[in-house]
Amino acid sequence: MPRMEKRGKRVLVTGASRGIGRAVALELAAMGFEIGLNFRSNEAAAEETRAASEAAGGSAVLLPFDVADEPGARAVLEAEVEERGAFWGVVLNAGITADGPLAGMSSSAWSDVLRTNLDGFYNVIQPLMLPMVRLRDGGRIVTMGSVSGVVGNRGQVNYSASKAGLMGATRALAREVGKRRITVNCVAPGFIETDMLSGLPGEELAKLVPLKRLGQPEEVAALVGFLFSDKAGYITAQVLGIDGGMT
Ligand code: NDP
């Protein structure tokens, strides 16, 4: 069955307990991948995603750690690779915001966002890179950017910087590992209806979008699923917008 083409391959999805990460985990589980399901603190939500991933036809193990914590992430990931084998793919999705104008921005709002969204790239992908290469089976890495990293967004100097940095890291890594048949791409969503937008005026945001609506996590997950399919094997070093026409 086409939906089961990836049976036996392992994929790590960071920030998979809720929102876009959860939808991505379910999409990849339905393709037959074995999911390593990372989250930071919301174990109940992660457990729901695990159960839903199994119902979708895949399997999933919970891997709680903070992507901003370099030694902590490395310890969990190295132990996991040692126990169950290398990951064939990674979706670097975990991310946070701490919005406000730069003039009033605290240093912790700056550094928390950069440490999670950008340092997370090194903390998660570096320990997994060599084991992935040693599989000698190609591979897939998708990072979660943002329209904010493409065009910049008022009140998000920290977040825009972190996502623009992520795009640079993505393009550079793609060039390093292309000869290994590992593709590395960035998906850059616009406004997607998740907890991250809670408290923001959805109807007002929708007016800024040419398609006049917010996106759904499942729509982003479908794009990630395509990038993980064999059909996407010639796409690498790209930033793919999924933003209702905002960019
Ligand atoms: P949510 O806030 O809905 O979910 C965030 C997820 O990330 C949760 O699973 C959370 O885990 C996890 N997480 C947060 N910080 C860490 C951390 N330090 N270590 C490990 N896991 C962590 O976010 P979205 O689903 O909306 O966003 C997902 C990604 O998409 C982010 O990178 C975001 O920047 C990006 N994005 C989102 C857009 C949107 O409009 N929603 C637009 C453009 C990009 P826990 O449940 O344990 O807290």
PDB file of C-alpha atoms and ligand atoms in Angstrom:
ATOM      1  CA  MET A   1       0.000   0.000   0.000  1.00  0.00           C
ATOM      2  CA  PRO A   2       1.424   3.433  -0.920  1.00  0.00           C
ATOM      3  CA  ARG A   3       0.581   4.925   2.488  1.00  0.00           C
ATOM      4  CA  MET A   4       2.770   2.280   4.117  1.00  0.00           C
ATOM      5  CA  GLU A   5       5.799   2.832   1.904  1.00  0.00           C
ATOM      6  CA  LYS A   6       8.044   3.840   4.809  1.00  0.00           C
ATOM      7  CA  ARG A   7       7.491   0.941   7.188  1.00  0.00           C
ATOM      8  CA  GLY A   8      10.534   0.367   9.387  1.00  0.00           C
ATOM      9  CA  LYS A   9      12.083   3.809   8.975  1.00  0.00           C
ATOM     10  CA  ARG A  10      12.469   6.037  12.041  1.00  0.00           C
ATOM     11  CA  VAL A  11      11.716   9.760  12.132  1.00  0.00           C
ATOM     12  CA  LEU A  12      12.143  12.225  14.994  1.00  0.00           C
ATOM     13  CA  VAL A  13       9.521  14.994  15.217  1.00  0.00           C
ATOM     14  CA  THR A  14      10.336  17.713  17.761  1.00  0.00           C
ATOM     15  CA  GLY A  15       7.477  19.558  19.449  1.00  0.00           C
ATOM     16  CA  ALA A  16       5.086  16.787  18.462  1.00  0.00           C
ATOM     17  CA  SER A  17       2.724  16.934  21.438  1.00  0.00           C
ATOM     18  CA  ARG A  18       0.547  19.688  19.976  1.00  0.00           C
ATOM     19  CA  GLY A  19      -0.197  21.847  16.942  1.00  0.00           C
ATOM     20  CA  ILE A  20       1.749  21.447  13.723  1.00  0.00           C
ATOM     21  CA  GLY A  21       4.143  18.867  15.205  1.00  0.00           C
ATOM     22  CA  ARG A  22       1.272  16.620  16.219  1.00  0.00           C
ATOM     23  CA  ALA A  23      -0.280  16.820  12.733  1.00  0.00           C
ATOM     24  CA  VAL A  24       3.128  16.022  11.197  1.00  0.00           C
ATOM     25  CA  ALA A  25       3.581  13.010  13.485  1.00  0.00           C
ATOM     26  CA  LEU A  26       0.161  11.671  12.449  1.00  0.00           C
ATOM     27  CA  GLU A  27       0.842  12.227   8.743  1.00  0.00           C
ATOM     28  CA  LEU A  28       4.203  10.441   8.909  1.00  0.00           C
ATOM     29  CA  ALA A  29       2.755   7.645  11.058  1.00  0.00           C
ATOM     30  CA  ALA A  30       0.102   7.088   8.381  1.00  0.00           C
ATOM     31  CA  MET A  31       2.939   6.721   5.855  1.00  0.00           C
ATOM     32  CA  GLY A  32       4.304   3.910   8.026  1.00  0.00           C
ATOM     33  CA  PHE A  33       7.192   5.701   9.728  1.00  0.00           C
ATOM     34  CA  GLU A  34       8.163   4.879  13.306  1.00  0.00           C
ATOM     35  CA  ILE A  35       7.926   8.193  15.133  1.00  0.00           C
ATOM     36  CA  GLY A  36      10.219   9.501  17.877  1.00  0.00           C
ATOM     37  CA  LEU A  37       7.862  11.939  19.499  1.00  0.00           C
ATOM     38  CA  ASN A  38       9.616  14.811  21.246  1.00  0.00           C
ATOM     39  CA  PHE A  39       7.966  17.370  23.518  1.00  0.00           C
ATOM     40  CA  ARG A  40       9.078  19.523  26.424  1.00  0.00           C
ATOM     41  CA  SER A  41       6.537  19.264  29.235  1.00  0.00           C
ATOM     42  CA  ASN A  42       2.990  18.394  28.143  1.00  0.00           C
ATOM     43  CA  GLU A  43       3.111  14.632  28.602  1.00  0.00           C
ATOM     44  CA  ALA A  44      -0.675  14.165  28.456  1.00  0.00           C
ATOM     45  CA  ALA A  45      -0.826  15.798  25.023  1.00  0.00           C
ATOM     46  CA  ALA A  46       2.209  13.790  23.856  1.00  0.00           C
ATOM     47  CA  GLU A  47       0.552  10.585  25.001  1.00  0.00           C
ATOM     48  CA  GLU A  48      -2.555  11.513  22.958  1.00  0.00           C
ATOM     49  CA  THR A  49      -0.351  12.033  19.892  1.00  0.00           C
ATOM     50  CA  ARG A  50       1.340   8.687  20.494  1.00  0.00           C
ATOM     51  CA  ALA A  51      -2.001   6.860  20.674  1.00  0.00           C
ATOM     52  CA  ALA A  52      -3.270   8.666  17.550  1.00  0.00           C
ATOM     53  CA  SER A  53      -0.033   7.852  15.672  1.00  0.00           C
ATOM     54  CA  GLU A  54      -0.540   4.187  16.408  1.00  0.00           C
ATOM     55  CA  ALA A  55      -4.200   4.414  15.373  1.00  0.00           C
ATOM     56  CA  ALA A  56      -2.995   6.001  12.099  1.00  0.00           C
ATOM     57  CA  GLY A  57      -0.922   2.918  11.386  1.00  0.00           C
ATOM     58  CA  GLY A  58       2.551   3.813  12.639  1.00  0.00           C
ATOM     59  CA  SER A  59       4.334   3.405  15.927  1.00  0.00           C
ATOM     60  CA  ALA A  60       5.676   6.048  18.287  1.00  0.00           C
ATOM     61  CA  VAL A  61       7.905   6.412  21.319  1.00  0.00           C
ATOM     62  CA  LEU A  62       7.922   9.446  23.600  1.00  0.00           C
ATOM     63  CA  LEU A  63      11.231  11.329  23.801  1.00  0.00           C
ATOM     64  CA  PRO A  64      10.833  14.210  26.251  1.00  0.00           C
ATOM     65  CA  PHE A  65      13.620  16.783  26.275  1.00  0.00           C
ATOM     66  CA  ASP A  66      14.116  20.521  25.904  1.00  0.00           C
ATOM     67  CA  VAL A  67      15.593  21.264  22.461  1.00  0.00           C
ATOM     68  CA  ALA A  68      17.285  24.344  23.963  1.00  0.00           C
ATOM     69  CA  ASP A  69      19.263  22.157  26.403  1.00  0.00           C
ATOM     70  CA  GLU A  70      22.303  20.937  24.474  1.00  0.00           C
ATOM     71  CA  PRO A  71      23.619  18.278  26.879  1.00  0.00           C
ATOM     72  CA  GLY A  72      20.088  17.116  27.736  1.00  0.00           C
ATOM     73  CA  ALA A  73      19.066  16.712  24.084  1.00  0.00           C
ATOM     74  CA  ARG A  74      22.328  14.955  23.215  1.00  0.00           C
ATOM     75  CA  ALA A  75      21.994  12.498  26.110  1.00  0.00           C
ATOM     76  CA  VAL A  76      18.437  11.461  25.136  1.00  0.00           C
ATOM     77  CA  LEU A  77      19.195  11.239  21.410  1.00  0.00           C
ATOM     78  CA  GLU A  78      22.446   9.298  21.750  1.00  0.00           C
ATOM     79  CA  ALA A  79      20.802   6.799  24.105  1.00  0.00           C
ATOM     80  CA  GLU A  80      17.849   6.441  21.725  1.00  0.00           C
ATOM     81  CA  VAL A  81      20.070   5.814  18.692  1.00  0.00           C
ATOM     82  CA  GLU A  82      22.098   3.328  20.705  1.00  0.00           C
ATOM     83  CA  GLU A  83      18.942   1.453  21.779  1.00  0.00           C
ATOM     84  CA  ARG A  84      16.750   1.555  18.665  1.00  0.00           C
ATOM     85  CA  GLY A  85      19.031   2.656  15.830  1.00  0.00           C
ATOM     86  CA  ALA A  86      19.554   5.787  13.751  1.00  0.00           C
ATOM     87  CA  PHE A  87      16.822   8.139  12.592  1.00  0.00           C
ATOM     88  CA  TRP A  88      16.285   8.223   8.811  1.00  0.00           C
ATOM     89  CA  GLY A  89      14.595  11.606   9.098  1.00  0.00           C
ATOM     90  CA  VAL A  90      14.093  14.601  11.387  1.00  0.00           C
ATOM     91  CA  VAL A  91      11.365  17.242  11.491  1.00  0.00           C
ATOM     92  CA  LEU A  92      12.750  20.120  13.538  1.00  0.00           C
ATOM     93  CA  ASN A  93       9.429  21.670  14.484  1.00  0.00           C
ATOM     94  CA  ALA A  94       9.623  22.745  18.149  1.00  0.00           C
ATOM     95  CA  GLY A  95       9.531  26.506  18.430  1.00  0.00           C
ATOM     96  CA  ILE A  96       8.392  29.354  20.661  1.00  0.00           C
ATOM     97  CA  THR A  97       7.573  33.046  20.454  1.00  0.00           C
ATOM     98  CA  ALA A  98       8.158  35.849  22.967  1.00  0.00           C
ATOM     99  CA  ASP A  99       6.781  38.835  21.088  1.00  0.00           C
ATOM    100  CA  GLY A 100       7.199  42.535  21.745  1.00  0.00           C
ATOM    101  CA  PRO A 101       8.851  45.587  20.212  1.00  0.00           C
ATOM    102  CA  LEU A 102      12.660  45.496  20.329  1.00  0.00           C
ATOM    103  CA  ALA A 103      12.774  48.729  22.350  1.00  0.00           C
ATOM    104  CA  GLY A 104      11.187  46.924  25.292  1.00  0.00           C
ATOM    105  CA  MET A 105      12.488  43.404  24.706  1.00  0.00           C
ATOM    106  CA  SER A 106      14.175  41.676  27.653  1.00  0.00           C
ATOM    107  CA  SER A 107      17.401  39.769  27.065  1.00  0.00           C
ATOM    108  CA  SER A 108      15.629  36.560  28.141  1.00  0.00           C
ATOM    109  CA  ALA A 109      12.920  37.071  25.468  1.00  0.00           C
ATOM    110  CA  TRP A 110      15.739  37.342  22.928  1.00  0.00           C
ATOM    111  CA  SER A 111      17.827  34.433  24.173  1.00  0.00           C
ATOM    112  CA  ASP A 112      14.957  32.018  24.982  1.00  0.00           C
ATOM    113  CA  VAL A 113      13.674  32.291  21.407  1.00  0.00           C
ATOM    114  CA  LEU A 114      17.121  32.007  19.815  1.00  0.00           C
ATOM    115  CA  ARG A 115      18.138  29.100  22.057  1.00  0.00           C
ATOM    116  CA  THR A 116      14.977  27.127  21.285  1.00  0.00           C
ATOM    117  CA  ASN A 117      14.382  27.938  17.626  1.00  0.00           C
ATOM    118  CA  LEU A 118      17.949  28.258  16.324  1.00  0.00           C
ATOM    119  CA  ASP A 119      20.300  26.522  18.789  1.00  0.00           C
ATOM    120  CA  GLY A 120      17.752  23.682  18.698  1.00  0.00           C
ATOM    121  CA  PHE A 121      18.958  23.000  15.142  1.00  0.00           C
ATOM    122  CA  TYR A 122      22.471  22.188  16.396  1.00  0.00           C
ATOM    123  CA  ASN A 123      21.334  20.516  19.612  1.00  0.00           C
ATOM    124  CA  VAL A 124      19.017  18.066  17.829  1.00  0.00           C
ATOM    125  CA  ILE A 125      20.460  17.528  14.371  1.00  0.00           C
ATOM    126  CA  GLN A 126      24.190  17.392  15.173  1.00  0.00           C
ATOM    127  CA  PRO A 127      23.993  14.240  17.348  1.00  0.00           C
ATOM    128  CA  LEU A 128      21.820  12.513  14.718  1.00  0.00           C
ATOM    129  CA  MET A 129      23.825  13.417  11.619  1.00  0.00           C
ATOM    130  CA  LEU A 130      26.568  10.795  11.638  1.00  0.00           C
ATOM    131  CA  PRO A 131      24.234   7.909  12.521  1.00  0.00           C
ATOM    132  CA  MET A 132      21.926   9.043   9.665  1.00  0.00           C
ATOM    133  CA  VAL A 133      24.832   9.131   7.204  1.00  0.00           C
ATOM    134  CA  ARG A 134      25.984   5.707   8.369  1.00  0.00           C
ATOM    135  CA  LEU A 135      22.583   4.215   7.477  1.00  0.00           C
ATOM    136  CA  ARG A 136      23.673   4.763   3.838  1.00  0.00           C
ATOM    137  CA  ASP A 137      20.006   5.009   2.902  1.00  0.00           C
ATOM    138  CA  GLY A 138      19.553   8.700   2.058  1.00  0.00           C
ATOM    139  CA  GLY A 139      17.366  10.611   4.469  1.00  0.00           C
ATOM    140  CA  ARG A 140      15.157  13.626   5.064  1.00  0.00           C
ATOM    141  CA  ILE A 141      15.464  16.713   7.262  1.00  0.00           C
ATOM    142  CA  VAL A 142      12.707  19.337   7.386  1.00  0.00           C
ATOM    143  CA  THR A 143      12.954  22.444   9.545  1.00  0.00           C
ATOM    144  CA  MET A 144       9.957  24.589  10.503  1.00  0.00           C
ATOM    145  CA  GLY A 145      10.606  28.175   9.474  1.00  0.00           C
ATOM    146  CA  SER A 146       8.043  30.940   9.265  1.00  0.00           C
ATOM    147  CA  VAL A 147       6.846  33.721   7.021  1.00  0.00           C
ATOM    148  CA  SER A 148       8.276  35.891   9.810  1.00  0.00           C
ATOM    149  CA  GLY A 149      11.775  34.655   8.954  1.00  0.00           C
ATOM    150  CA  VAL A 150      11.247  35.378   5.249  1.00  0.00           C
ATOM    151  CA  VAL A 151       9.876  38.923   5.330  1.00  0.00           C
ATOM    152  CA  GLY A 152      10.377  39.960   8.976  1.00  0.00           C
ATOM    153  CA  ASN A 153       7.525  40.799  11.318  1.00  0.00           C
ATOM    154  CA  ARG A 154       6.933  43.739  13.595  1.00  0.00           C
ATOM    155  CA  GLY A 155       7.168  42.718  17.272  1.00  0.00           C
ATOM    156  CA  GLN A 156       9.071  39.573  16.367  1.00  0.00           C
ATOM    157  CA  VAL A 157      12.670  40.709  15.894  1.00  0.00           C
ATOM    158  CA  ASN A 158      13.846  37.762  18.014  1.00  0.00           C
ATOM    159  CA  TYR A 159      11.576  35.219  16.291  1.00  0.00           C
ATOM    160  CA  SER A 160      12.288  36.539  12.769  1.00  0.00           C
ATOM    161  CA  ALA A 161      16.032  36.350  13.481  1.00  0.00           C
ATOM    162  CA  SER A 162      15.752  32.778  14.771  1.00  0.00           C
ATOM    163  CA  LYS A 163      13.746  31.604  11.766  1.00  0.00           C
ATOM    164  CA  ALA A 164      15.954  33.391   9.219  1.00  0.00           C
ATOM    165  CA  GLY A 165      18.956  31.721  10.884  1.00  0.00           C
ATOM    166  CA  LEU A 166      17.239  28.368  10.646  1.00  0.00           C
ATOM    167  CA  MET A 167      16.773  28.873   6.914  1.00  0.00           C
ATOM    168  CA  GLY A 168      20.497  29.601   6.473  1.00  0.00           C
ATOM    169  CA  ALA A 169      21.439  26.513   8.466  1.00  0.00           C
ATOM    170  CA  THR A 170      19.003  24.434   6.404  1.00  0.00           C
ATOM    171  CA  ARG A 171      20.412  25.557   3.058  1.00  0.00           C
ATOM    172  CA  ALA A 172      24.019  25.070   4.194  1.00  0.00           C
ATOM    173  CA  LEU A 173      23.431  21.576   5.594  1.00  0.00           C
ATOM    174  CA  ALA A 174      21.647  20.593   2.370  1.00  0.00           C
ATOM    175  CA  ARG A 175      24.862  21.324   0.501  1.00  0.00           C
ATOM    176  CA  GLU A 176      26.943  19.324   2.985  1.00  0.00           C
ATOM    177  CA  VAL A 177      24.886  16.147   2.848  1.00  0.00           C
ATOM    178  CA  GLY A 178      23.495  16.189  -0.699  1.00  0.00           C
ATOM    179  CA  LYS A 179      25.995  13.604  -1.853  1.00  0.00           C
ATOM    180  CA  ARG A 180      24.576  11.263   0.810  1.00  0.00           C
ATOM    181  CA  ARG A 181      21.090  11.539  -0.738  1.00  0.00           C
ATOM    182  CA  ILE A 182      19.880  13.333   2.381  1.00  0.00           C
ATOM    183  CA  THR A 183      17.571  16.233   1.504  1.00  0.00           C
ATOM    184  CA  VAL A 184      17.260  19.245   3.816  1.00  0.00           C
ATOM    185  CA  ASN A 185      14.429  21.725   3.369  1.00  0.00           C
ATOM    186  CA  CYS A 186      12.590  24.365   5.348  1.00  0.00           C
ATOM    187  CA  VAL A 187       8.819  24.708   5.419  1.00  0.00           C
ATOM    188  CA  ALA A 188       7.755  28.288   6.158  1.00  0.00           C
ATOM    189  CA  PRO A 189       4.129  28.553   7.323  1.00  0.00           C
ATOM    190  CA  GLY A 190       2.062  31.707   7.608  1.00  0.00           C
ATOM    191  CA  PHE A 191      -0.723  31.917  10.199  1.00  0.00           C
ATOM    192  CA  ILE A 192      -1.646  28.384  11.275  1.00  0.00           C
ATOM    193  CA  GLU A 193      -4.438  27.754  13.756  1.00  0.00           C
ATOM    194  CA  THR A 194      -2.654  26.336  16.818  1.00  0.00           C
ATOM    195  CA  ASP A 195      -2.092  27.248  20.478  1.00  0.00           C
ATOM    196  CA  MET A 196       0.698  29.576  19.279  1.00  0.00           C
ATOM    197  CA  LEU A 197      -1.947  31.941  17.877  1.00  0.00           C
ATOM    198  CA  SER A 198      -4.275  31.711  20.885  1.00  0.00           C
ATOM    199  CA  GLY A 199      -5.028  35.163  22.194  1.00  0.00           C
ATOM    200  CA  LEU A 200      -4.476  36.750  18.785  1.00  0.00           C
ATOM    201  CA  PRO A 201      -7.446  38.039  16.759  1.00  0.00           C
ATOM    202  CA  GLY A 202      -7.885  35.276  14.169  1.00  0.00           C
ATOM    203  CA  GLU A 203     -10.356  37.221  12.011  1.00  0.00           C
ATOM    204  CA  GLU A 204      -8.013  40.226  11.842  1.00  0.00           C
ATOM    205  CA  LEU A 205      -5.048  38.010  10.951  1.00  0.00           C
ATOM    206  CA  ALA A 206      -7.069  36.338   8.207  1.00  0.00           C
ATOM    207  CA  LYS A 207      -7.606  39.714   6.534  1.00  0.00           C
ATOM    208  CA  LEU A 208      -3.808  39.928   5.984  1.00  0.00           C
ATOM    209  CA  VAL A 209      -3.831  36.681   4.013  1.00  0.00           C
ATOM    210  CA  PRO A 210      -4.658  36.665   0.275  1.00  0.00           C
ATOM    211  CA  LEU A 211      -6.659  33.441   0.770  1.00  0.00           C
ATOM    212  CA  LYS A 212      -8.551  35.198   3.630  1.00  0.00           C
ATOM    213  CA  ARG A 213      -8.289  32.408   6.154  1.00  0.00           C
ATOM    214  CA  LEU A 214      -5.854  30.853   8.620  1.00  0.00           C
ATOM    215  CA  GLY A 215      -4.088  27.629   7.671  1.00  0.00           C
ATOM    216  CA  GLN A 216      -4.623  24.296   9.402  1.00  0.00           C
ATOM    217  CA  PRO A 217      -1.861  22.138  10.944  1.00  0.00           C
ATOM    218  CA  GLU A 218      -2.897  19.275   8.645  1.00  0.00           C
ATOM    219  CA  GLU A 219      -2.160  21.424   5.587  1.00  0.00           C
ATOM    220  CA  VAL A 220       1.413  21.967   6.784  1.00  0.00           C
ATOM    221  CA  ALA A 221       1.701  18.276   7.642  1.00  0.00           C
ATOM    222  CA  ALA A 222       0.672  17.301   4.101  1.00  0.00           C
ATOM    223  CA  LEU A 223       3.594  19.318   2.708  1.00  0.00           C
ATOM    224  CA  VAL A 224       6.026  17.722   5.162  1.00  0.00           C
ATOM    225  CA  GLY A 225       4.620  14.303   4.238  1.00  0.00           C
ATOM    226  CA  PHE A 226       5.289  15.032   0.569  1.00  0.00           C
ATOM    227  CA  LEU A 227       8.874  16.080   1.351  1.00  0.00           C
ATOM    228  CA  PHE A 228       9.318  12.763   3.174  1.00  0.00           C
ATOM    229  CA  SER A 229       8.018  10.765   0.207  1.00  0.00           C
ATOM    230  CA  ASP A 230      10.178   9.249  -2.529  1.00  0.00           C
ATOM    231  CA  LYS A 231       8.566  11.667  -5.006  1.00  0.00           C
ATOM    232  CA  ALA A 232      10.361  14.599  -3.328  1.00  0.00           C
ATOM    233  CA  GLY A 233      13.861  13.142  -3.627  1.00  0.00           C
ATOM    234  CA  TYR A 234      15.108  15.919  -5.953  1.00  0.00           C
ATOM    235  CA  ILE A 235      13.970  18.818  -3.739  1.00  0.00           C
ATOM    236  CA  THR A 236      16.675  20.132  -1.400  1.00  0.00           C
ATOM    237  CA  ALA A 237      18.039  23.418   0.028  1.00  0.00           C
ATOM    238  CA  GLN A 238      14.630  25.064  -0.409  1.00  0.00           C
ATOM    239  CA  VAL A 239      12.385  27.231   1.707  1.00  0.00           C
ATOM    240  CA  LEU A 240       8.815  26.282   0.821  1.00  0.00           C
ATOM    241  CA  GLY A 241       6.158  28.801   1.834  1.00  0.00           C
ATOM    242  CA  ILE A 242       2.737  27.591   2.970  1.00  0.00           C
ATOM    243  CA  ASP A 243       1.104  30.862   3.882  1.00  0.00           C
ATOM    244  CA  GLY A 244      -2.049  31.463   1.860  1.00  0.00           C
ATOM    245  CA  GLY A 245      -0.125  33.788  -0.446  1.00  0.00           C
ATOM    246  CA  MET A 246       1.475  36.099   2.143  1.00  0.00           C
ATOM    247  CA  THR A 247       4.954  35.934   0.588  1.00  0.00           C
TER     248      THR A 247
HETATM  249  P1  NDP B   1       2.458  25.127  19.525  1.00  0.00           P
HETATM  250  O1  NDP B   1       2.755  26.190  20.532  1.00  0.00           O
HETATM  251  O2  NDP B   1       1.054  24.763  19.221  1.00  0.00           O
HETATM  252  O3  NDP B   1       3.249  23.774  19.925  1.00  0.00           O
HETATM  253  C1  NDP B   1       4.607  23.876  20.237  1.00  0.00           C
HETATM  254  C2  NDP B   1       5.182  22.478  20.368  1.00  0.00           C
HETATM  255  O4  NDP B   1       6.586  22.618  20.583  1.00  0.00           O
HETATM  256  C3  NDP B   1       4.649  21.719  21.554  1.00  0.00           C
HETATM  257  O5  NDP B   1       4.641  20.358  21.236  1.00  0.00           O
HETATM  258  C4  NDP B   1       5.696  22.008  22.649  1.00  0.00           C
HETATM  259  O6  NDP B   1       5.792  20.982  23.642  1.00  0.00           O
HETATM  260  C5  NDP B   1       6.943  22.017  21.800  1.00  0.00           C
HETATM  261  N1  NDP B   1       8.050  22.770  22.372  1.00  0.00           N
HETATM  262  C6  NDP B   1       8.116  24.101  22.654  1.00  0.00           C
HETATM  263  N2  NDP B   1       9.309  24.406  23.153  1.00  0.00           N
HETATM  264  C7  NDP B   1      10.026  23.251  23.196  1.00  0.00           C
HETATM  265  C8  NDP B   1      11.324  22.924  23.627  1.00  0.00           C
HETATM  266  N3  NDP B   1      12.152  23.845  24.115  1.00  0.00           N
HETATM  267  N4  NDP B   1      11.744  21.622  23.535  1.00  0.00           N
HETATM  268  C9  NDP B   1      10.917  20.678  23.044  1.00  0.00           C
HETATM  269  N5  NDP B   1       9.660  20.928  22.614  1.00  0.00           N
HETATM  270  C10 NDP B   1       9.230  22.207  22.706  1.00  0.00           C
HETATM  271  O7  NDP B   1       3.235  25.605  18.215  1.00  0.00           O
HETATM  272  P2  NDP B   1       2.867  25.427  16.654  1.00  0.00           P
HETATM  273  O8  NDP B   1       2.437  24.045  16.385  1.00  0.00           O
HETATM  274  O9  NDP B   1       2.014  26.562  16.242  1.00  0.00           O
HETATM  275  O10 NDP B   1       4.307  25.694  16.012  1.00  0.00           O
HETATM  276  C11 NDP B   1       5.162  24.652  15.600  1.00  0.00           C
HETATM  277  C12 NDP B   1       6.303  25.263  14.797  1.00  0.00           C
HETATM  278  O11 NDP B   1       5.754  25.954  13.671  1.00  0.00           O
HETATM  279  C13 NDP B   1       7.134  26.277  15.558  1.00  0.00           C
HETATM  280  O12 NDP B   1       8.483  26.170  15.194  1.00  0.00           O
HETATM  281  C14 NDP B   1       6.585  27.614  15.092  1.00  0.00           C
HETATM  282  O13 NDP B   1       7.547  28.631  15.193  1.00  0.00           O
HETATM  283  C15 NDP B   1       6.254  27.275  13.647  1.00  0.00           C
HETATM  284  N6  NDP B   1       5.277  28.169  13.061  1.00  0.00           N
HETATM  285  C16 NDP B   1       4.010  28.261  13.561  1.00  0.00           C
HETATM  286  C17 NDP B   1       3.104  29.127  12.977  1.00  0.00           C
HETATM  287  C18 NDP B   1       1.702  29.299  13.468  1.00  0.00           C
HETATM  288  O14 NDP B   1       1.019  30.198  12.980  1.00  0.00           O
HETATM  289  N7  NDP B   1       1.205  28.468  14.383  1.00  0.00           N
HETATM  290  C19 NDP B   1       3.486  29.964  11.825  1.00  0.00           C
HETATM  291  C20 NDP B   1       4.828  29.758  11.363  1.00  0.00           C
HETATM  292  C21 NDP B   1       5.676  28.890  11.974  1.00  0.00           C
HETATM  293  P3  NDP B   1       4.880  20.996  25.007  1.00  0.00           P
HETATM  294  O15 NDP B   1       3.503  20.545  24.580  1.00  0.00           O
HETATM  295  O16 NDP B   1       5.534  20.011  25.903  1.00  0.00           O
HETATM  296  O17 NDP B   1       4.885  22.411  25.497  1.00  0.00           O
END
